[in-house]
Coordinates of C-alpha atoms and ligand atoms in Angstrom, one line a residue:
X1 CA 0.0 0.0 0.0
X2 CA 1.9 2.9 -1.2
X3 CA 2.3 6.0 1.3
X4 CA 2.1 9.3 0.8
X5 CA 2.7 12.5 3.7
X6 CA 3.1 16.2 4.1
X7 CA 6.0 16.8 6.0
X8 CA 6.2 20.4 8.2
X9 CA 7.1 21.3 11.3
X10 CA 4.6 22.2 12.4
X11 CA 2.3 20.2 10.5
X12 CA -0.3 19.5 12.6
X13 CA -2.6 22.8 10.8
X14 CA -2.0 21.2 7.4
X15 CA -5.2 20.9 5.2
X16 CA -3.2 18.9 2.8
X17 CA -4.3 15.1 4.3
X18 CA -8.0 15.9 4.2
X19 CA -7.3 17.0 0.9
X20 CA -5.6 14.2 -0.5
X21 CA -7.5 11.6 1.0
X22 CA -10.7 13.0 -0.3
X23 CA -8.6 13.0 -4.1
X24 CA -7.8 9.2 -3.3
X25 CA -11.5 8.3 -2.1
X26 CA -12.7 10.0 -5.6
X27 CA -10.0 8.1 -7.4
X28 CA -11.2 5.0 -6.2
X29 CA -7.6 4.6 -4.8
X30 CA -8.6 5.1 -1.4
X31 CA -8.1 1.2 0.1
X32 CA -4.8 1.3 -1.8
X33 CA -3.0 4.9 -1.3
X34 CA -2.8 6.6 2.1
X35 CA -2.0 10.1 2.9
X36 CA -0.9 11.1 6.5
X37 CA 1.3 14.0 8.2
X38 CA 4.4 13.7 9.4
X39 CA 5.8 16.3 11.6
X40 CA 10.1 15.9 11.6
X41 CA 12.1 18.8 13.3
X42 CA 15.2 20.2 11.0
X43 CA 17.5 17.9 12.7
X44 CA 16.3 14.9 11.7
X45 CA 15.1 15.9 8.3
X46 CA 17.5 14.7 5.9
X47 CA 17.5 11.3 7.9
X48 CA 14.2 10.5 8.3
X49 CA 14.1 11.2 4.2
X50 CA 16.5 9.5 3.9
X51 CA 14.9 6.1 5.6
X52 CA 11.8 7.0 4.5
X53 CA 13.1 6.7 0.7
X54 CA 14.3 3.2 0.8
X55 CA 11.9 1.6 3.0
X56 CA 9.9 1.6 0.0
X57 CA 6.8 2.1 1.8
X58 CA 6.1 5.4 0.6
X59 CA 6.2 6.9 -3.0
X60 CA 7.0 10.4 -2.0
X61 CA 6.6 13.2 0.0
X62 CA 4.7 16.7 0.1
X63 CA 7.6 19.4 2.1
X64 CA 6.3 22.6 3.6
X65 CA 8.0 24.8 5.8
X66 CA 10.6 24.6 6.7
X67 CA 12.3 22.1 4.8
X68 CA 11.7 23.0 1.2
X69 CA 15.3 24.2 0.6
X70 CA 16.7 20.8 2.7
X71 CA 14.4 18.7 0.3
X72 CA 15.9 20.1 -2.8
X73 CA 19.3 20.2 -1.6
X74 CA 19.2 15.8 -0.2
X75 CA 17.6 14.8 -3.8
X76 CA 19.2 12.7 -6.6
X77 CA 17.7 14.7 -9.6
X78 CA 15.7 17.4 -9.5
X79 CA 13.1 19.2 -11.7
X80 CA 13.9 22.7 -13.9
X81 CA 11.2 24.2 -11.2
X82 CA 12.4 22.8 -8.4
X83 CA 16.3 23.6 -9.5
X84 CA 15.6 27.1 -10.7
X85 CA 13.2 28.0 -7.6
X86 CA 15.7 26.4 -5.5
X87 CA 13.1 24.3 -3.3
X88 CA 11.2 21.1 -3.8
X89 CA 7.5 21.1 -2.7
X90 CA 7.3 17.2 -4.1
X91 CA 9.5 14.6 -3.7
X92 CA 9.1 11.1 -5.5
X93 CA 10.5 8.0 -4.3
X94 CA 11.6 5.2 -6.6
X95 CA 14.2 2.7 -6.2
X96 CA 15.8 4.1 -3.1
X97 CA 16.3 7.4 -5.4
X98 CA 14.6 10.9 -4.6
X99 CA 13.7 12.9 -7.3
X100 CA 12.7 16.8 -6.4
X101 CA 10.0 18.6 -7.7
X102 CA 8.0 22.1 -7.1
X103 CA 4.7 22.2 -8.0
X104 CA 3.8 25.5 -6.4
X105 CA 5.2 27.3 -9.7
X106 CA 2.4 25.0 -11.8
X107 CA 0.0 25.2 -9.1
X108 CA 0.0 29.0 -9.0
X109 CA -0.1 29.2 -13.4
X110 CA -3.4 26.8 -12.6
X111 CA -5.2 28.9 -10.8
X112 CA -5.2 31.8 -12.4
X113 CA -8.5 32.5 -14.4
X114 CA -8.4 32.1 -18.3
X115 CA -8.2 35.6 -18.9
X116 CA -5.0 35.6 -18.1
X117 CA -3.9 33.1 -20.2
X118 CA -3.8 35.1 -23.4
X119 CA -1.3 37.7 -24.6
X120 CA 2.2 37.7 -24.5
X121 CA 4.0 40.1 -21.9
X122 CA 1.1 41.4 -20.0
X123 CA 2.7 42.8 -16.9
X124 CA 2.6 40.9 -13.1
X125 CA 3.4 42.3 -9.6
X126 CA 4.8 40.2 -7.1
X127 CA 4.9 41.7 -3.6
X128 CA 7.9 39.5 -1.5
X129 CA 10.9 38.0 -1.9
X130 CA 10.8 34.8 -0.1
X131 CA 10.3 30.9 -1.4
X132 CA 7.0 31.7 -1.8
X133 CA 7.6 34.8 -4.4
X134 CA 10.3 32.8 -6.0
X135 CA 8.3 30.1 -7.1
X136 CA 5.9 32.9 -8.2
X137 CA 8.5 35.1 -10.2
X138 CA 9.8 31.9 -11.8
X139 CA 6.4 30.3 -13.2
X140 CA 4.5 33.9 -14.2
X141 CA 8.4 35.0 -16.2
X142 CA 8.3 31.5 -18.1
X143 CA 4.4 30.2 -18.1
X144 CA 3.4 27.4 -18.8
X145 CA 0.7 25.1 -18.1
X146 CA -2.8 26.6 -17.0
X147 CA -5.9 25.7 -15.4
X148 CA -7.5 22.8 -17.5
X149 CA -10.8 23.9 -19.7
X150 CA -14.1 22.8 -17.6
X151 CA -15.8 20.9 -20.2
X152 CA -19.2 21.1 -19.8
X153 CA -20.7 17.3 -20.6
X154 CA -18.5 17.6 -23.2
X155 CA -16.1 15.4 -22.0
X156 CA -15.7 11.5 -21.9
X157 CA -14.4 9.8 -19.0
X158 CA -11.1 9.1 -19.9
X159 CA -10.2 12.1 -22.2
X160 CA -7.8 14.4 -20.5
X161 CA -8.4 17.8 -19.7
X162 CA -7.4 19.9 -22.4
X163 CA -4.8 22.3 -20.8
X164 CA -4.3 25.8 -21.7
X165 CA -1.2 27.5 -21.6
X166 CA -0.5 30.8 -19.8
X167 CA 2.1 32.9 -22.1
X168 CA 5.2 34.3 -19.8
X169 CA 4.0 37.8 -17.9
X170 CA 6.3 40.7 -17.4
X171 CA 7.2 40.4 -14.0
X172 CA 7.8 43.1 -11.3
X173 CA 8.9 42.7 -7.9
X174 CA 8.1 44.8 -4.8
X175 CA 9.9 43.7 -1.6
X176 CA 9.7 45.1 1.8
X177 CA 13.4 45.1 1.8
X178 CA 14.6 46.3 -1.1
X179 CA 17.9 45.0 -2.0
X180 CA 16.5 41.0 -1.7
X181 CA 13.7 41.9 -3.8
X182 CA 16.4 43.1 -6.0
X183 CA 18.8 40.3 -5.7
X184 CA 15.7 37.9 -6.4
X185 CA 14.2 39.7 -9.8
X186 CA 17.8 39.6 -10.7
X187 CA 18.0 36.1 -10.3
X188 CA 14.6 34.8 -11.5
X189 CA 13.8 36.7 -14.5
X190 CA 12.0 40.1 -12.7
X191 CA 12.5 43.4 -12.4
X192 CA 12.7 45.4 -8.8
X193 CA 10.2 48.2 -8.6
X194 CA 10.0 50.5 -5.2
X195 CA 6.6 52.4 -5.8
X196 CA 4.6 50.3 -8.0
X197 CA 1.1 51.8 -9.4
X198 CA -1.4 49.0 -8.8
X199 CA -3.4 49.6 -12.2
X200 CA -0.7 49.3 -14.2
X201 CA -0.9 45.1 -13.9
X202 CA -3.0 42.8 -15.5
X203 CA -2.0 40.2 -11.9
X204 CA -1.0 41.0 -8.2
X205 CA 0.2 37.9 -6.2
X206 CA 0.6 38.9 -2.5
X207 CA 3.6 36.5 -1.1
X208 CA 3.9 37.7 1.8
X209 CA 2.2 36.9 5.4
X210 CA 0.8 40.5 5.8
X211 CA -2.9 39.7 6.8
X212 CA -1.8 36.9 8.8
X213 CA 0.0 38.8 11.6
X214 CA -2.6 41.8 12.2
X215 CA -0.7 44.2 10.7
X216 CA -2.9 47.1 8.3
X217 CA -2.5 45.1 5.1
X218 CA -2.3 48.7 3.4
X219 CA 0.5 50.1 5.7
X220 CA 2.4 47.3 4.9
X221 CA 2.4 46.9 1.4
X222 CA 2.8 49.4 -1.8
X223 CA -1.0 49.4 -2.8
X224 CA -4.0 51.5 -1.5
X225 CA -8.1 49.6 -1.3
X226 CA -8.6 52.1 -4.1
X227 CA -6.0 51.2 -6.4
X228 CA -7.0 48.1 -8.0
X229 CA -9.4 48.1 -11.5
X230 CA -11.7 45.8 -12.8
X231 CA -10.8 42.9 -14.4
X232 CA -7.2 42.6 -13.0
X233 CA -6.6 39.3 -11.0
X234 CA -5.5 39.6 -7.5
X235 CA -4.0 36.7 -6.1
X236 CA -3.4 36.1 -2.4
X237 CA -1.0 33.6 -1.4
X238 CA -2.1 33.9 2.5
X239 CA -4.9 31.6 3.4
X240 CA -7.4 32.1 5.3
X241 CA -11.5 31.3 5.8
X242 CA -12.5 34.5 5.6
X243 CA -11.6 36.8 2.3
X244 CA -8.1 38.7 3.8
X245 CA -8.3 42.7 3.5
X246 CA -6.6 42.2 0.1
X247 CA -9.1 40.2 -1.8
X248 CA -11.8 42.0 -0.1
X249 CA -10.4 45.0 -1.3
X250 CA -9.9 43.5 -5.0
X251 CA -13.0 42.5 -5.3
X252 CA -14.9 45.6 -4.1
X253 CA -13.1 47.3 -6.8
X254 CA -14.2 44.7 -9.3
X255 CA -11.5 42.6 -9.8
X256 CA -10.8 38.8 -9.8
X257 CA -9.8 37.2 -6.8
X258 CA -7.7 34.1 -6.0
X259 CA -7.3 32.7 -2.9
X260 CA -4.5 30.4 -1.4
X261 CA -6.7 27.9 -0.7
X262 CA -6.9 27.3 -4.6
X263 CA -3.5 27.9 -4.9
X264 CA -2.7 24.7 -2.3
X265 CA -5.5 22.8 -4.1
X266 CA -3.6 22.8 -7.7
X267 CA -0.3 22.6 -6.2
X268 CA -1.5 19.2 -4.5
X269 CA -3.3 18.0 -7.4
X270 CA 0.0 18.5 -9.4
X271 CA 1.9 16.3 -6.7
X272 CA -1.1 13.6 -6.6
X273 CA -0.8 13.4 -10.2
X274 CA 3.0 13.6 -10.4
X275 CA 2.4 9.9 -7.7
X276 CA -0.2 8.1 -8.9
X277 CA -0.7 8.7 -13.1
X278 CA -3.7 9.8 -12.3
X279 CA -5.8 13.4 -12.9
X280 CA -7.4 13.7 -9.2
X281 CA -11.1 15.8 -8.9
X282 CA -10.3 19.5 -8.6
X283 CA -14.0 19.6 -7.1
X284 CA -13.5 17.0 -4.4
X285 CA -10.2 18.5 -3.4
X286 CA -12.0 22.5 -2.9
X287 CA -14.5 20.7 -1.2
X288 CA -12.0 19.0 1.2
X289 CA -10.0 22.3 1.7
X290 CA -12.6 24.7 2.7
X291 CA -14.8 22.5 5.4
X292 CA -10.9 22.4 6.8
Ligands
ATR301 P1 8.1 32.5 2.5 O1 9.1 31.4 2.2 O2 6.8 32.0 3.0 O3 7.9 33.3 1.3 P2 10.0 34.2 3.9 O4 11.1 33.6 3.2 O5 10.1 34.3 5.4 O6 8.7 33.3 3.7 O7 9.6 35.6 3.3 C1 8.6 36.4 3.8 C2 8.3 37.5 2.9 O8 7.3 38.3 3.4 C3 9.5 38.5 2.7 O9 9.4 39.0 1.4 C4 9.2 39.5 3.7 O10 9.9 40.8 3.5 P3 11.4 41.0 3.9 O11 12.3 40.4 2.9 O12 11.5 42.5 3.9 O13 11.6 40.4 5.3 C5 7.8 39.6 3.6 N1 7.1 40.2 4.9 C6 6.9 39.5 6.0 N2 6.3 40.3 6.9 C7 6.1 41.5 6.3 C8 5.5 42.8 6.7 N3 5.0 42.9 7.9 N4 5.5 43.7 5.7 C9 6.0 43.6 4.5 N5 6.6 42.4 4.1 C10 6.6 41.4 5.0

């Protein structure tokens, strides 16, 4: 019975189980696949991998903080995401090798809306400069795969979804601290901006915590409740039940939200189908992920 876990520390908050296990149950792979938590201090990280990869028990790994750098840096081979982001959100286990992968760059090209995924070279503001932004920076300055077309009856049981693809954005960075948001552009294919005008981007994603800590989410970072327009996309990374001060913002001003909650939905159905072969139920996993 292959295993499959989210390790953290802590991990005990994690939606990602629920999640999984209610992709598994709608795979019908539910008596055969099993998804737990495992929750490993940074000491014993690269050991209990280690053991964990030639046991052969399990078939990989979800990583979340903090050990997404440590995952990357213990694997055999590694993915162009995972290698250019510099941290694996996936690792696969096969023959006693590990093999790194991020799919939080894919995830966050998946759950943008399709307007979004026309148009070369429409610019992209990303506010922070930490592993979250990077694998934001990365996937929105190369694109790539996008959310798959909801077919409406139109599609037979075991057709794939047709994917579209979301052309490479223009990508600016904003960072609270200015020379690692520069250092970061630099690296991953953006440009460093100080006093960016909201309007002037087809997409924000929001990287950072602010909205998590209390702080006045338009203290803290370069945009104003007025400043967004309609029909931009305004993505928060943070997640939380309730809409944060961001979205709410967005949306009052008309434009399309995104919420982190989708964001950790496509990034685990990228892992889940990275495991099994298989194309888990977006539905079953949103469902899973907001009764959480
Ligand atoms: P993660 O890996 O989740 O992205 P991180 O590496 O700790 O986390 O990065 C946190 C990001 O949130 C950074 O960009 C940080 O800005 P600094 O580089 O200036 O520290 C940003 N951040 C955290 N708290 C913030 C706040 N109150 N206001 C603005 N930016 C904040």
């Amino acid at each position: 019975m292959p295993g499959l876990a989210v390790i953290g520390h802590p991990v005990a908050h994690s939606r990602s189980p629920d999640m999984q296990t209610a992709a598994l149950a709608e795979l019908g792979l539910a008596g055969e696949w099993t998804y737990g938590a495992l929750d490993v201090a940074p000491e014993d990280f690269e050991a209990t991998v280690a053991e964990l990869a030639v046991a052969g028990e399990y078939a990989g790994v979800n990583i979340t903080v903090p050990h997404k750098e440590a995952a990357l840096a213990m694997a055999d081979s590694a993915s162009d995401a995972a290698s250019a982001i510099g941290a694996a959100n996936t690792l696969i286990f096969s023959d006693g090798q590990i093999a790194a992968d991020n799919t939080d760059a894919g995830g966050l090209l998946r759950s943008l809306p399709a307007t979004l995924a026309v148009g070369e070279g429409r610019r992209a503001l990303v506010l922070g400069a930490g592993g979250a932004a990077r694998a934001a920076i990365w996937a929105l300055a190369n694109g790539g795969e996008g959310r798959a077309e909801d077919h409406e009856g139109g599609r037979g049981e075991d057709e794939p979804p047709e994917q579209v693809h979301v052309p490479a954005f223009t990508v600016d960075v904003w960072n609270r601290t200015q020379e690692r948001g520069a250092a970061v552009a630099a690296e991953l294919g953006g440009r460093a901006v100080t006093a960016p005008d909201a309007a002037d981007y087809a997409l924000i994603v929001n990287t950072t915590a602010v909205g998590l800590g209390g702080e006045d989410t338009f203290e803290a970072l370069p945009l104003s409740p007025d400043s967004f327009v309609p029909g931009q996309v305004v993505l928060d990374m943070v997640y939380t039940d309730e809409p944060s001060a961001l979205l709410a913002a967005a949306e009052a001003a008309g434009a399309l939200t995104v919420d982190g909650l989708e964001m950790l939905v496509q990034q685990g159905a990228l892992s889940l189908r990275i495991w099994t072969g298989e194309e888990p139920s977006i539905e079953a996993m949103r469902t899973a992920v907001r009764r959480g």
